[in-house]
Coordinates of C-alpha atoms and ligand atoms in Angstrom, one line a residue:
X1 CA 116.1 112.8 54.3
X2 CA 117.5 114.9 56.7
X3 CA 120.0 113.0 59.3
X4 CA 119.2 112.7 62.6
X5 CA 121.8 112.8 65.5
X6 CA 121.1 111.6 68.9
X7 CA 123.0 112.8 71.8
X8 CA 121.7 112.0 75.2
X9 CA 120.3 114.4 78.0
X10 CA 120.1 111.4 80.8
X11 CA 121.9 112.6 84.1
X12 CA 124.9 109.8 83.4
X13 CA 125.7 111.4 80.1
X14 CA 125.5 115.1 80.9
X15 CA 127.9 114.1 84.0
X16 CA 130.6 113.1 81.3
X17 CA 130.1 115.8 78.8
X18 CA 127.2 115.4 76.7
X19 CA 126.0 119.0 76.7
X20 CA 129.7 120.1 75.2
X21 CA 129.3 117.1 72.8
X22 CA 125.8 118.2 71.8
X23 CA 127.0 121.9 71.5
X24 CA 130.3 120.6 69.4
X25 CA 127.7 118.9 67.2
X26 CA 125.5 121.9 66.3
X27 CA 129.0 124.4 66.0
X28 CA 130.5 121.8 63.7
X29 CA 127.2 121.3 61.4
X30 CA 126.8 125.5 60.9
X31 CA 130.3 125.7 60.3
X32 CA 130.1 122.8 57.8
X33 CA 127.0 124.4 56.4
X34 CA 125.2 120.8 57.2
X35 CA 121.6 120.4 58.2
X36 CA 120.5 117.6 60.4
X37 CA 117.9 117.4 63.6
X38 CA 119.9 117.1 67.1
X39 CA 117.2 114.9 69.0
X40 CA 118.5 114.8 72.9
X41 CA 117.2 111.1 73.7
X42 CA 117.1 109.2 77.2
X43 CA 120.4 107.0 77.6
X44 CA 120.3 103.4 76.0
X45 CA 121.7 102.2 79.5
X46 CA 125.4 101.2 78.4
X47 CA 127.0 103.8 81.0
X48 CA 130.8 102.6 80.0
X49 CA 129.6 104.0 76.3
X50 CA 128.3 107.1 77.8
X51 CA 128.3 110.0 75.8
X52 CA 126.6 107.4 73.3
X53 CA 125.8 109.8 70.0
X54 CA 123.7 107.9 67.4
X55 CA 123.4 108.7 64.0
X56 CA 120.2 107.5 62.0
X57 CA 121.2 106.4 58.8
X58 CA 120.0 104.4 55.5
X59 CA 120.9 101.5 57.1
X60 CA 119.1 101.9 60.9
X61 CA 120.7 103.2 64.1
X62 CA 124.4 103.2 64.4
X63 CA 126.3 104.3 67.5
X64 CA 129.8 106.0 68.3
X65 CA 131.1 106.0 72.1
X66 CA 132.4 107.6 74.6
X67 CA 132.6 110.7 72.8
X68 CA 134.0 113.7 73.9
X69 CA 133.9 117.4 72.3
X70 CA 137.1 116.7 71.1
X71 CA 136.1 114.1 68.7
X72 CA 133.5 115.8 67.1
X73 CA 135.0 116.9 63.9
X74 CA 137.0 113.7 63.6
X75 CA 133.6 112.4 63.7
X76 CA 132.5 114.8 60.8
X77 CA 135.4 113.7 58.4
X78 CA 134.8 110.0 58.8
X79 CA 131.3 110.6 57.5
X80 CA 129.2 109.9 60.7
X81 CA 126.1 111.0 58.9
X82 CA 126.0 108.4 57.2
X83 CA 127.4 106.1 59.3
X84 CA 131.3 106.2 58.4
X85 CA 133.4 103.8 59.8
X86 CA 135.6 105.4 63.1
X87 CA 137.5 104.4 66.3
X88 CA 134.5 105.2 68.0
X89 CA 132.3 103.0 65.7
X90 CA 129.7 100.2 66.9
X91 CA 127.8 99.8 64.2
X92 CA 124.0 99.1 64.6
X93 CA 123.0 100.2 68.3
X94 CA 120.5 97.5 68.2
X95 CA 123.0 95.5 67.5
X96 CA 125.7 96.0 70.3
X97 CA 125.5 92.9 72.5
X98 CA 124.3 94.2 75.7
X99 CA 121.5 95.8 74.4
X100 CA 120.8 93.2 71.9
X101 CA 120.3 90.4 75.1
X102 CA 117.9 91.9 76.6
X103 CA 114.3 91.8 77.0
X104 CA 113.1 95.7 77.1
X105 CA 109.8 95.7 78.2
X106 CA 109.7 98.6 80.4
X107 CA 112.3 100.5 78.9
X108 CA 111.3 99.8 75.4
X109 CA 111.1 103.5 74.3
X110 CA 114.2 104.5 76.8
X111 CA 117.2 106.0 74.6
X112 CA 114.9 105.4 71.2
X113 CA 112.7 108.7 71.7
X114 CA 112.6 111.9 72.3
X115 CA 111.6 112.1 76.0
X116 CA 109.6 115.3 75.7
X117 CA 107.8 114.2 72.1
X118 CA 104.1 113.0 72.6
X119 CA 104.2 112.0 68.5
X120 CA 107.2 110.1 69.4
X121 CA 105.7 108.5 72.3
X122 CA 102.0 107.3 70.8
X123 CA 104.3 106.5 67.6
X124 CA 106.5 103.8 69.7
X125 CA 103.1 102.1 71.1
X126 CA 102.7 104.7 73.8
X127 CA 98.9 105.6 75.6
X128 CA 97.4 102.1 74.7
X129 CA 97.2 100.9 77.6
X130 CA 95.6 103.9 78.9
X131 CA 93.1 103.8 76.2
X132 CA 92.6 99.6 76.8
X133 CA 92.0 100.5 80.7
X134 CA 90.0 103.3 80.0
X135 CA 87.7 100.9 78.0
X136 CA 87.5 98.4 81.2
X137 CA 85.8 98.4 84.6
X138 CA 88.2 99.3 87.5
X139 CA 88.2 95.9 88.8
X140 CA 89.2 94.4 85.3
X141 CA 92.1 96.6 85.5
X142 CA 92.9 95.5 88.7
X143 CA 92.3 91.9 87.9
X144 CA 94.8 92.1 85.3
X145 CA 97.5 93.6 86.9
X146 CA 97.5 91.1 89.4
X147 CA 96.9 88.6 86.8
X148 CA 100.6 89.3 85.6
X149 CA 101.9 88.8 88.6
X150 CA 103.5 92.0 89.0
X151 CA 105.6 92.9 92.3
X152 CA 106.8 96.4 94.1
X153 CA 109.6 96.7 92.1
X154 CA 110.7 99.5 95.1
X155 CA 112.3 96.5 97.3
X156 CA 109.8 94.5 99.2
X157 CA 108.3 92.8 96.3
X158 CA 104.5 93.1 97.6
X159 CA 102.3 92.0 94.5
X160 CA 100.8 95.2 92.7
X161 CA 97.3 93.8 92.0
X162 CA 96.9 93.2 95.4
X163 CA 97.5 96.7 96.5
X164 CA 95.7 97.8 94.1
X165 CA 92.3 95.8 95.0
X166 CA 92.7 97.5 98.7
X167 CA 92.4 101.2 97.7
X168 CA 89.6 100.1 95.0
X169 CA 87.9 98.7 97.9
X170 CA 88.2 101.3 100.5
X171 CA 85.3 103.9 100.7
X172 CA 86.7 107.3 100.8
X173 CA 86.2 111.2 99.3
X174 CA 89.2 111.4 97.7
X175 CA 92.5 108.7 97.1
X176 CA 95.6 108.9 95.9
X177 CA 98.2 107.6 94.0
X178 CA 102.0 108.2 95.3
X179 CA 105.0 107.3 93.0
X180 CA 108.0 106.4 95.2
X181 CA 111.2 107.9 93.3
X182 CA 113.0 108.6 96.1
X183 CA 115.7 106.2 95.1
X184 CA 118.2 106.1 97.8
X185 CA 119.5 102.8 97.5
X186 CA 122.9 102.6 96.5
X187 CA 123.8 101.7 92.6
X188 CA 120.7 102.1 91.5
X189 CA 119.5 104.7 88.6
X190 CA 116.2 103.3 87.1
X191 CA 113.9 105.1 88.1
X192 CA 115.8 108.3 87.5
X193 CA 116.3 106.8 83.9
X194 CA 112.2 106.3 83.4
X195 CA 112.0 110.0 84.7
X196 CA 114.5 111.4 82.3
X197 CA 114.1 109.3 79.3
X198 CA 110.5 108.5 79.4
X199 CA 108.2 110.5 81.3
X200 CA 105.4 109.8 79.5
X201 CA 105.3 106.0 81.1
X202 CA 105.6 107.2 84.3
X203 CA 102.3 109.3 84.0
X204 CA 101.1 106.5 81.9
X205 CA 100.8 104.5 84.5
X206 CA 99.8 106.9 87.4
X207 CA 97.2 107.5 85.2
X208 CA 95.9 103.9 84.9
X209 CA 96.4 103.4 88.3
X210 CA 94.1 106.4 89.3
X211 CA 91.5 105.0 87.3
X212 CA 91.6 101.5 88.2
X213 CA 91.5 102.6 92.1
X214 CA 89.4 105.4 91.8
X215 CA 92.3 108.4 92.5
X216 CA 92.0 111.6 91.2
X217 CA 95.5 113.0 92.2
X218 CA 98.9 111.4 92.1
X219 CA 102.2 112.4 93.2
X220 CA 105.3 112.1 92.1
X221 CA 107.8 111.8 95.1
X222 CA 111.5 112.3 94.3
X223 CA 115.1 113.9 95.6
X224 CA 116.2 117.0 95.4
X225 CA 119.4 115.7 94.0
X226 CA 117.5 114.3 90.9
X227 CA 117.3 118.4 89.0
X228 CA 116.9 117.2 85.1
X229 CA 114.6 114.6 86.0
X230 CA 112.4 117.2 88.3
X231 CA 112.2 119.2 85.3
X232 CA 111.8 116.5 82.5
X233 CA 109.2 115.4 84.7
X234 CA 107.7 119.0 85.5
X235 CA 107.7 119.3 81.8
X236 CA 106.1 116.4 80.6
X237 CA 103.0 116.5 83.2
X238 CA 102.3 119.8 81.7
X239 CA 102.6 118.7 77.7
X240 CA 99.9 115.8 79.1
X241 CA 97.8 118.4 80.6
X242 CA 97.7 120.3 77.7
X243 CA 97.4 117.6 75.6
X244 CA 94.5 116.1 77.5
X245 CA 96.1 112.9 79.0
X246 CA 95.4 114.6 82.5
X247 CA 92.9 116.8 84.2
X248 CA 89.1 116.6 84.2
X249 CA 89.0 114.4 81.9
X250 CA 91.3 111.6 81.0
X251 CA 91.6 111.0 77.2
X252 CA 88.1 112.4 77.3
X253 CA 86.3 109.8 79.4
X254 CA 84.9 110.5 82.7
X255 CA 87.8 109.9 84.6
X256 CA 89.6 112.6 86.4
X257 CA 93.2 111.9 87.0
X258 CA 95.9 115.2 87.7
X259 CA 99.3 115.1 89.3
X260 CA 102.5 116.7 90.2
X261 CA 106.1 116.2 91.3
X262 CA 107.1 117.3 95.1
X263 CA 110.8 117.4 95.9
X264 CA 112.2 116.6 99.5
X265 CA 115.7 116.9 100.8
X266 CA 117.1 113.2 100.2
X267 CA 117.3 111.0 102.9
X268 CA 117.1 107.5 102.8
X269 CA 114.8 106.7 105.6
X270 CA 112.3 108.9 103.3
X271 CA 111.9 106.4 100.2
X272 CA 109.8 104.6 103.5
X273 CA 106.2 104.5 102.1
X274 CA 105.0 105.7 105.4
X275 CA 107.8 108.6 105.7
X276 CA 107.6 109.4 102.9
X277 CA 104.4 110.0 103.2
X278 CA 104.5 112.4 106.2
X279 CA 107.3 114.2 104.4
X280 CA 105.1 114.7 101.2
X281 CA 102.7 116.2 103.6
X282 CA 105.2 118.7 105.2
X283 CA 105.9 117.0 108.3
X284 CA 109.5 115.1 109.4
X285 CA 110.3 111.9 108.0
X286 CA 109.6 109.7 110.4
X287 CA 108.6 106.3 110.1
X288 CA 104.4 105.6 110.9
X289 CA 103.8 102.4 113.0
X290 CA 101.2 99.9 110.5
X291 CA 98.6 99.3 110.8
X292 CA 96.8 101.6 109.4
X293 CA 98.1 100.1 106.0
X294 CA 98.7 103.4 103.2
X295 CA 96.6 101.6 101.4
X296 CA 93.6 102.2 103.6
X297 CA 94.6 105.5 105.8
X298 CA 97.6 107.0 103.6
X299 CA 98.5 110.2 102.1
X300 CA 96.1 113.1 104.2
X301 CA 94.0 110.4 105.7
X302 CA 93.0 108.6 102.4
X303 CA 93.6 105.3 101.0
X304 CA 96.7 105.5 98.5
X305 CA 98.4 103.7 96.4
X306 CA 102.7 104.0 97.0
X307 CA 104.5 102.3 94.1
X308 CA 107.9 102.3 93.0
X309 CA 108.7 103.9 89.3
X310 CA 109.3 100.5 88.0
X311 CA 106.2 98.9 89.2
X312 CA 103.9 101.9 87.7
X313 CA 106.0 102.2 84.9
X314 CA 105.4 98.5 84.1
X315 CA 101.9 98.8 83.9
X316 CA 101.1 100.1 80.4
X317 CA 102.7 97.4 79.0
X318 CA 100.7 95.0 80.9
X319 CA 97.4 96.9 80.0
X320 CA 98.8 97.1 76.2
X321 CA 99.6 93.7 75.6
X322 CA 97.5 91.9 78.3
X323 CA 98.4 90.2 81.7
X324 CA 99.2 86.8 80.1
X325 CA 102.2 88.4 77.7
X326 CA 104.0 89.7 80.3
X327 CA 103.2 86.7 83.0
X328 CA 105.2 84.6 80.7
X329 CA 108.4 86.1 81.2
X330 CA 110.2 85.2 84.5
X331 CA 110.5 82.1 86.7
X332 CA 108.6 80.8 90.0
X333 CA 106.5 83.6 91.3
X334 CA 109.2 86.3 90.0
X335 CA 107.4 87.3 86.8
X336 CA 107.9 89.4 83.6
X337 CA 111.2 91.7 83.6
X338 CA 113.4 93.4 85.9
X339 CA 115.4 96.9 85.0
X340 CA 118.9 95.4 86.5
X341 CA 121.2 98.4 87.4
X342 CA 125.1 97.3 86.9
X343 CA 127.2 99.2 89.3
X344 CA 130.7 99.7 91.4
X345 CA 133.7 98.5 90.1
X346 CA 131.8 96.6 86.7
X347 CA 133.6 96.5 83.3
X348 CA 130.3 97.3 81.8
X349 CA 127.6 99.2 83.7
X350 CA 124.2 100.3 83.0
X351 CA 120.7 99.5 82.8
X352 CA 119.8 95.7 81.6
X353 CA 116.3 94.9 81.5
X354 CA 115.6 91.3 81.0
X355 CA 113.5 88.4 82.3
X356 CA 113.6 87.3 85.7
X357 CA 115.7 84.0 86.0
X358 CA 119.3 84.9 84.9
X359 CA 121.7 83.8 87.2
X360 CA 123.7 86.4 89.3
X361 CA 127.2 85.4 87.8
X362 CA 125.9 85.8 84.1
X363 CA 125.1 89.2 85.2
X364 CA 128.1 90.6 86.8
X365 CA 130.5 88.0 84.9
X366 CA 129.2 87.8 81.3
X367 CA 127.4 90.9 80.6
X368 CA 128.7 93.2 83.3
X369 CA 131.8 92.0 82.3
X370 CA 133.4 91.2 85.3
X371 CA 135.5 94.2 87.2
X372 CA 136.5 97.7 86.0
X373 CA 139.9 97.2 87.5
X374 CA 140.5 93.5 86.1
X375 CA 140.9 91.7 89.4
X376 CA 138.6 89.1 90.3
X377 CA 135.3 89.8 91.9
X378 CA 135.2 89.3 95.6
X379 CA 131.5 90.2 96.9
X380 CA 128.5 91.7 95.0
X381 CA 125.8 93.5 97.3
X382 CA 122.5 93.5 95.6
X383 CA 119.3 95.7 96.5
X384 CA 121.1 98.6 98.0
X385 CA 122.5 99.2 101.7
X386 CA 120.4 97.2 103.2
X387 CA 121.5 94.1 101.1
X388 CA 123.3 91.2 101.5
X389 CA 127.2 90.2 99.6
X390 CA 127.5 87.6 97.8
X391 CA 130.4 85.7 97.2
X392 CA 131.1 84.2 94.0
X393 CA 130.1 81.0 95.4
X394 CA 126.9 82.1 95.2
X395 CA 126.8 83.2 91.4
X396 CA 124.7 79.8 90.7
X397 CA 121.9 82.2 92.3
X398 CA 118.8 82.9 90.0
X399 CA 117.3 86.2 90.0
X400 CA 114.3 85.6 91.8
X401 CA 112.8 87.2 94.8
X402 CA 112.8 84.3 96.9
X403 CA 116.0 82.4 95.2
X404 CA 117.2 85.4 96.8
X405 CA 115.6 85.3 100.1
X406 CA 116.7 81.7 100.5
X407 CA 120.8 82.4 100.7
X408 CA 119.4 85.3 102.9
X409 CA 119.5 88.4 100.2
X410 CA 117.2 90.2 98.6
X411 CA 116.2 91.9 95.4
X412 CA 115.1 94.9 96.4
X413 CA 115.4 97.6 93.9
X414 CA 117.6 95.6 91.7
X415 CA 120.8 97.1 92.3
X416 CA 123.8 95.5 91.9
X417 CA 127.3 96.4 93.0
X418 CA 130.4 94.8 92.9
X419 CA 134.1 94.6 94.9
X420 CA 137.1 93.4 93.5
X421 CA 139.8 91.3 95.9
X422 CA 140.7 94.6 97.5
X423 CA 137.4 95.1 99.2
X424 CA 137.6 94.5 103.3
X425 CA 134.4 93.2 104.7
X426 CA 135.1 94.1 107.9
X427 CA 134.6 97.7 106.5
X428 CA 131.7 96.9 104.4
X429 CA 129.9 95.7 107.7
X430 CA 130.6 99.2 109.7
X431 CA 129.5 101.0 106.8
X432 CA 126.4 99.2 107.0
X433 CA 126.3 100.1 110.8
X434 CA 127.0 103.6 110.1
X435 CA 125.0 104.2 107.4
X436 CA 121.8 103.1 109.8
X437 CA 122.9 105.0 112.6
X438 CA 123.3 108.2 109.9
X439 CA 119.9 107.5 108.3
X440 CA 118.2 106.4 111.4
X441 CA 114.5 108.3 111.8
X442 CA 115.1 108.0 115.3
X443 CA 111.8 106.0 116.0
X444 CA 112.5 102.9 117.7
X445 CA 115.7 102.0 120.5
X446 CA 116.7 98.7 117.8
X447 CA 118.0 101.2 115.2
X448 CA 118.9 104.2 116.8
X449 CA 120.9 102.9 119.7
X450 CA 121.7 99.0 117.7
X451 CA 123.1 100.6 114.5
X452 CA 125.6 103.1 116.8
X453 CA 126.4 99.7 119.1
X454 CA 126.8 98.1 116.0
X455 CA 129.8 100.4 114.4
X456 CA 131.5 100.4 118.1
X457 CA 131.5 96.5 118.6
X458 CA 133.0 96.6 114.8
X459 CA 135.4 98.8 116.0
X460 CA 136.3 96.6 118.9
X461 CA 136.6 93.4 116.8
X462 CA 139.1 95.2 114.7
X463 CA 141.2 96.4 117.8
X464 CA 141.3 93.3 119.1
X465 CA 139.1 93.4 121.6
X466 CA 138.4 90.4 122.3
X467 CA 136.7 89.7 119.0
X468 CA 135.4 86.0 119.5
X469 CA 132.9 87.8 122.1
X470 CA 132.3 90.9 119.7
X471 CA 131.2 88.7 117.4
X472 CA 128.8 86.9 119.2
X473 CA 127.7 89.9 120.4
X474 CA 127.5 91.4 117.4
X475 CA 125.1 88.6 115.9
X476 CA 123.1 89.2 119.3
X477 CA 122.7 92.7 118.4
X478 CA 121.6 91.8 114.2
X479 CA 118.5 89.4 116.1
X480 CA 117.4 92.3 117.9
X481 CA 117.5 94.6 115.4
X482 CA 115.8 92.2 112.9
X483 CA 113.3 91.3 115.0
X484 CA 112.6 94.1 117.0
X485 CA 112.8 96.9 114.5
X486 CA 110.0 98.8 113.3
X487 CA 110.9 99.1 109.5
X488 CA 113.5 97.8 107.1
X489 CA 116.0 100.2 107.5
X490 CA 116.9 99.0 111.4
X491 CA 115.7 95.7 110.3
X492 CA 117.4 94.8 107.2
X493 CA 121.2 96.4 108.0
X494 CA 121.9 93.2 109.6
X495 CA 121.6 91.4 106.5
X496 CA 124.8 93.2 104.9
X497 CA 126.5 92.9 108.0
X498 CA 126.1 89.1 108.8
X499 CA 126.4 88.2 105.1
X500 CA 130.0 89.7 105.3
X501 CA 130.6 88.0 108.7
X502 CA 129.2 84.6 107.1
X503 CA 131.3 84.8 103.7
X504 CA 134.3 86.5 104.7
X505 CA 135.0 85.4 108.4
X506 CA 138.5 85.7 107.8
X507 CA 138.3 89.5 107.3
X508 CA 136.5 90.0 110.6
X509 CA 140.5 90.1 112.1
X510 CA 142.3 93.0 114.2
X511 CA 143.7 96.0 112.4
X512 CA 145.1 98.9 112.6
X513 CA 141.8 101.2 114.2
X514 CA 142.1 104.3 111.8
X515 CA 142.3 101.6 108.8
X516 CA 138.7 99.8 110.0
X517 CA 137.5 103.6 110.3
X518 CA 138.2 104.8 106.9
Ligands
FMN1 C1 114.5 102.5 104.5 C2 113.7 102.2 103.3 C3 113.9 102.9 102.1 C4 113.1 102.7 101.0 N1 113.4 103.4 99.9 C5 112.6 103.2 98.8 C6 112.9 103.9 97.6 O1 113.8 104.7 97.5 N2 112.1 103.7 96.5 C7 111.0 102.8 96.6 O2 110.3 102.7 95.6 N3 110.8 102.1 97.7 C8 111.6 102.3 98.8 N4 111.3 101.5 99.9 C9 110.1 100.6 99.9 C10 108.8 101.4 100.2 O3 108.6 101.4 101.6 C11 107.6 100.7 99.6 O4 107.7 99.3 99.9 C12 107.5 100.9 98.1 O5 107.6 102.2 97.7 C13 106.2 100.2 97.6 O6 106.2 100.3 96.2 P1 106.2 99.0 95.3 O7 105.2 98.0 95.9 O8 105.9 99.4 93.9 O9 107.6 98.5 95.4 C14 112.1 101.7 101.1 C15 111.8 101.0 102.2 C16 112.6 101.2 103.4 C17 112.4 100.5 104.6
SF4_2 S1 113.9 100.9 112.1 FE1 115.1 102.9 112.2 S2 114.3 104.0 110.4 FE2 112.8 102.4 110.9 S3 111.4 103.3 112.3 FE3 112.9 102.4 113.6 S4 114.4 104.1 113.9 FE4 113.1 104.7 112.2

């Protein structure tokens, strides 16, 4: 049997050398007069283990990591083949606690496959759902989506089914499918991670949503900071063209289903559904006033679908192994599994997928592994920018959309990041300011003017302005941007901002200007 090596091709590995490890590998098998198949997976989501090279042996899986280039023949003389013992060592990947823990669902083929390889793809359970759905009526699709009780895994959490019944409903010539990978929120990678390590889910799903809606054409939004998944995506789409997953005729049934990937320029206020809609068809990104909902009068005109990754990436798996498999994972109305993103200053980051329910502080504590730098954990902010910190006081928290909405936080795209002791609320709150006033469309006074108010009364409070006022004037200024705010980009920045004020009054003190600024 000839051995198999595994070296990633996911952005996080390539970012710490896993092209020169990959190139190491080859230069030291030719020169050992070895043979064995480099396969360049998806990552397994342990980014602290990042380059992760895997070795399939006699015995399953085993892993070695971080490896550098340097290692590489170290790694030849202990045997790695066949899964010699070494520094590096982990044994059985499936094994490794972090992975083993989890509940893959959505990532099940992620850092297993070859991301490009259709045979690996149908071989690890992949295009059964697309053959099930194909098999059904639209509105049985539909039915069982929302039977599972998937939400928008993007940030608001709007139940999938439901969105999906609209566009099914709406009369129109032509609808569409939009796949929202714009990702902008801060700490989070997923969706990048479906892109580059399993495409095939992605298109998976767009297809099954086509069908089940009655679109034709779907589009994959993303950034233009996002270049291997672009390609790996670009790629893919074409393999399933060719291989008759898309085009006139899906599978060979007599649905038509084609799409493509369009790149814009990366800003924030464009992972917006309704931006991002204008900017997919070559206008600004600026925010559309709803009604009309995208669902009815979207993309061109027509009723559309706009899901995140996550959510469309979910779907095969629900269509595989039926809405009642995956309906039993979770808690409350929070069901099946969420693709948990572990960032900022976390002993162990990555990707965990696992049911909802776990509490916040057995994330960040137990399998994040508490801080990078060893001091305790002061605030985590979950579901990007427009978030809310938590102190550990708040660690009890399930992960559950509306556990979450109760303390005044949210889910969003599942995103955590954490602060050790040296983090200054104060500053976390202006750069919530700032970072509105920066990515501000520009469309309604609340944001544009509130978010630029909002970094000067910050200012004030930490020059000793008379801060008791500043504050209340800063709360003043949060209600009118929360209420008066035409999306969640001016409406949701005061959530960081009065979760720091709320937690971590005693940081909301003078100092020194150009500190507060930094
Ligand atoms: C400022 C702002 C940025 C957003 N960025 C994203 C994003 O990067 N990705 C995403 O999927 N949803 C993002 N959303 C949410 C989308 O508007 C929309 O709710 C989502 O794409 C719907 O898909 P889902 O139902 O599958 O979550 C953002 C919303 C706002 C207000
Ligand atoms: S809240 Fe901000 S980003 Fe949203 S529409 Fe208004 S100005 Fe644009």
């Amino acid at each position: 049997m000839t051995p198999v090596i595994f070296v990633p091709r996911d952005s996080a590995a390539l970012a710490v050398g896993a092209d020169r490890v990959a190139k190491a590998i080859t230069g030291e098998l030719s020169a050992r007069g070895l043979e064995a198949r480099v396969v360049r997976n998806g990552s397994r989501g342990m980014h602290w283990l990042e380059p992760l090279v895997e070795v399939r042996t006699a015995h399953g899986r085993v892993a070695y990591g971080p490896v550098t280039e340097k290692d590489v023949p170290g790694l030849f003389d202990a045997g790695f083949l066949e899964g010699g013992e070494h520094p590096l060592f982990h044994g059985e990947t499936k094994e490794i606690p972090f992975l083993k823990s989890q509940t893959r669902l959505t990532f099940a083929r992620v850092g297993v496959t070859d991301p490009l390889s259709l045979e690996d793809y149908r071989h690890y359970k992949g295009l059964r759902g697309l053959h099930n759905a194909i098999a059904m009526e639209p509105a049985e699709i539909v039915a069982t989506v929302t039977d599972s009780g998937l939400r928008g895994r993007g940030g608001a959490g709007f139940p999938t089914g439901i969105k999906w019944n609209t566009v099914l409903k709406a009369e129109a010539d032509r609808k569409y499918i939009v796949c929202n990978a714009d990702e902008g929120d801060s700490g989070t990678f997923a969706d990048r991670m479906i892109m580059e390590g399993d495409p095939f889910v992605l298109i998976e799903g767009m297809a099954i949503a086509g069908i089940a809606t009655g679109a034709t054409k779907g589009y994959i939004y993303t950034r233009s900071e996002y270049p291997h998944a672009i390609a790996i995506m670009r790629e893919a789409i074409e393999i399933a063209r060719r291989d008759g997953i898309l085009g006139a005729s899906v599978l060979g049934s007599r649905h038509a289903f084609d799409m493509e990937v369009r790149v814009g320029a990366g800003a924030y206020v464009c992972g917006e559904e309704t931006s991002l809609l204008n900017s997919l068809e070559g206008k600004r990104g600026v925010v559309r006033a709803k009604p009309p909902l995208p669902a009815l009068q979207g993309l061109f005109g027509r009723p559309t679908v706009v899901n995140n990754v996550l959510s469309l990436a979910s779907v095969p798996v629900i269509l595989d192994r039926g809405a009642a498999f995956y309906r039993d994972f979770g808690v409350g109305r929070s069901r099946g599994t969420m693709p948990i993103q572990l960032a900022g200053n976390i002993r162990h980051g990555g990707l965990y997928e696992t049911a909802f329910g776990v509490t916040l502080g057995t994330l960040v504590e137990e399998i994040g592994g508490g801080t990078a730098s060893g001091r305790p954990v002061r605030a985590v902010q979950v579901g990007g920018p427009l978030g809310a910190y938590f102190p550990p006081a708040l660690f009890d928290t399930p992960f559950d959309y509306e556990a979450f909405a109760a303390q005044d936080g949210l889910i969003g795209h599942a995103g955590i990041v954490v602060f050790d002791d040296t983090v200054d609320m104060l500053k976390q709150a202006r750069f919530a300011m700032e970072f509105c006033a920066i990515e501000s469309c520009g469309k309604c006074t609340p944001c544009r003017i509130g978010a630029v108010r909002g970094v000067e009364t910050l200012d004030k409070i930490a020059g000793g302005e008379r801060p008791e006022a500043q504050v209340d004037l800063l709360k003043d200024l949060c209600d009118t941007m929360k209420a008066g705010s035409l999306c969640a980009l001016g409406g949701f920045t005061p959530y960081p901002v009065l979760s720091a004020l709320t937690h971590f009054p005693q940081d909301f003190t003078p100092r020194p200007m150009a500190e507060a600024a930094e």
